[in-house]
Amino acid sequence: MDDKKKLRSQGWFGKTGKDGFIYRAWMKNQGHPDDEFDGKPVIGICNTWSELTPCNGHLRELAEHVKRGVWEAGGFPLEFPVMSLGETIMKPTAMLFRNLASMDAEESIRGNPLDGVVLLGGCDKTTPSILMGACSVDIPSIFVSGGSMLTGKYRGKDIATSDIWRFSEANRNGKMDNDEFRLTEAMMCRSDGHCAVMGTASTMACMVESLGVTLPHNAAIPASDSRRKVLAHLSGRRIVDMVKEDLTLSKIMTREAFENAIMVNAAVGGSTNFVVHLLALAGRVGVDLTLEDFDKFSANIPLLANLQPSGKFMMEDFYYAGGLPVVIKELREHLNNGAITANGKTIGENTEGIECYDRETIGTTAQPVKDDSGIAVLRGNLCPNGAILKPSAATAELMQHKGKAVVFENIEDYKSRVDDPDLDIDETSVMVLKNVGPKGYPGMPEVGNMGLPKKLLAKGVTDMVRISDGRMSGTAFGTVVLHVAPEAAAGGAFGLIESGDEIELDVANRKLTLHVSDEELAKRKAVWKPQDLGVNRGFVKMFIDHVEQADKGVDLDFLKGCSGSEVTRDSH
Ligand code: FES
């Protein structure tokens, strides 16, 4: 059989002599019959399951449903674990390890006898990390997201992860006591799955569906809904055919697919983290994507999904309204409808017959939820290589604002002074947080949406302009400028801001300006010193030495591109 000769796995299991014996014999200790090794497509199930990644805690069970589909289609499924990144648990920030996890996925896929891969992810970083790794190998791959949690319930009201910020501010200003605050924990996280709003995990689930690397409906089916298992099962069936068709990631993740993903992200009000992850993916698969593309391709796209944190509803409601295919269908005038997807059909063909069941949850381009959407890319002397802001999460009156900087040199400085009653700050100030970028923290944590000072919360202030070289949680909101590049630790002008400097934000004109003369900045630069983080070994040292800035996707410079799937030397 010709197919048998083409299968990568036959480079292991199809061998004769001592090598073939070794490749097969040890596998047989798991009870696999001999004919499993005789030319069936071997499908890896790359699993980010971990009890330390609570959003992915159900992925072991989901993998069993993938296996059913693989077996039905005549494949041979083999599940393997990769490094898993629990957003809420890992210190100092899960983002520090996204590239490390991608290396794990890449080498695990390449080094093993796999013809195709089903990628199982859910929590924020688990999706981009394993997809980045898979892109660098480029064998047929399909993504299955874990799905979101059911909507939280608190005293008869719907709640979700976005409410953390509201609850914690209510707790800080004395409107919710500590016992009540703690009571809400279990009410918010009451089922399997990732955060129940359009936070980063749901954004990533939409990203993979709009890129075309999943079956339709992947993004919105809740984790606890039996149709999530059906999707896993069908994805298991489909990957076997993808191997036969040699439908690799690079054939799906084209420039057109990336443009589609940017437009869909704008329409769903996706997280700002989308920017760094999509840029990193483009770098792996060899698509030329720039920060400006995010502004350009989201420019005419209104917000269609009325989902928290930009809107009102939860991911569960999004699914019942028809899910992402409704949004994709609504955007057909804008999208590259001919982009091929994992099921072999185009993204346009996949929306034939799709209906919307709730126009309050998913608007139309004629009657959108909001006109503002997408990502605004800012430039100026403060961020020559760019910074971003999410207009749909910001306060309209603050989008044009001039104010005096109140500078925090790092996160510890912010925490120690923000609630100081003597801090010289009012609602017109611009809060600046330095040294939370890729190199400076290191790892670019989600602290850019700094909580407001207690004394201003007590006055009823709900939003202020905040600027940092870090990221913000996809569940957060506010007039928050993020991803300033170059970051403070890389010697950019951002590191030279002092309290009292005037900063001007002008979103309409995409400008962020530090009103300090070039002469004064040159004087400050002459005495500026890079901080010493005291890191001299291990992955963190390698990360600091090789990480690229936010405008390039925060990947390691030597991981760009694809090494392919070939392994020329045997292990014996
Ligand atoms: Fe895992 Fe939000 S913390 S998805």
Short mmCIF file of N, CA and C and ligand atoms in Angstrom, two decimals, residues 55 87-88 123-124 194-195 201, ligand 1:
data_model
loop_
_atom_site.label_atom_id
_atom_site.label_comp_id
_atom_site.label_asym_id
_atom_site.label_seq_id
_atom_site.Cartn_x
_atom_site.Cartn_y
_atom_site.Cartn_z
N CYS A 55 -8.45 24.64 34.46
CA CYS A 55 -9.31 24.81 33.28
C CYS A 55 -9.18 23.62 32.33
N GLU A 87 -3.05 29.25 34.27
CA GLU A 87 -2.96 30.71 34.32
C GLU A 87 -3.07 31.26 35.74
N THR A 88 -3.97 30.68 36.51
CA THR A 88 -4.23 31.24 37.84
C THR A 88 -3.24 30.75 38.88
N CYS A 123 -6.96 26.42 28.85
CA CYS A 123 -6.53 27.61 29.59
C CYS A 123 -5.58 28.45 28.72
N ASP A 124 -5.60 29.76 28.98
CA ASP A 124 -5.00 30.77 28.09
C ASP A 124 -3.77 30.34 27.28
N HIS A 194 -12.78 26.37 30.93
CA HIS A 194 -12.04 27.61 31.12
C HIS A 194 -12.99 28.78 31.39
N CYS A 195 -12.41 29.95 31.63
CA CYS A 195 -13.19 31.14 32.03
C CYS A 195 -14.39 31.35 31.09
N ALA A 201 -8.82 32.68 27.17
CA ALA A 201 -9.03 31.28 26.76
C ALA A 201 -10.10 31.19 25.68
FE1 FES B 1 -7.76 29.26 32.75
FE2 FES B 1 -9.13 31.70 32.65
S1 FES B 1 -7.76 30.93 34.12
S2 FES B 1 -9.03 30.11 31.25
#
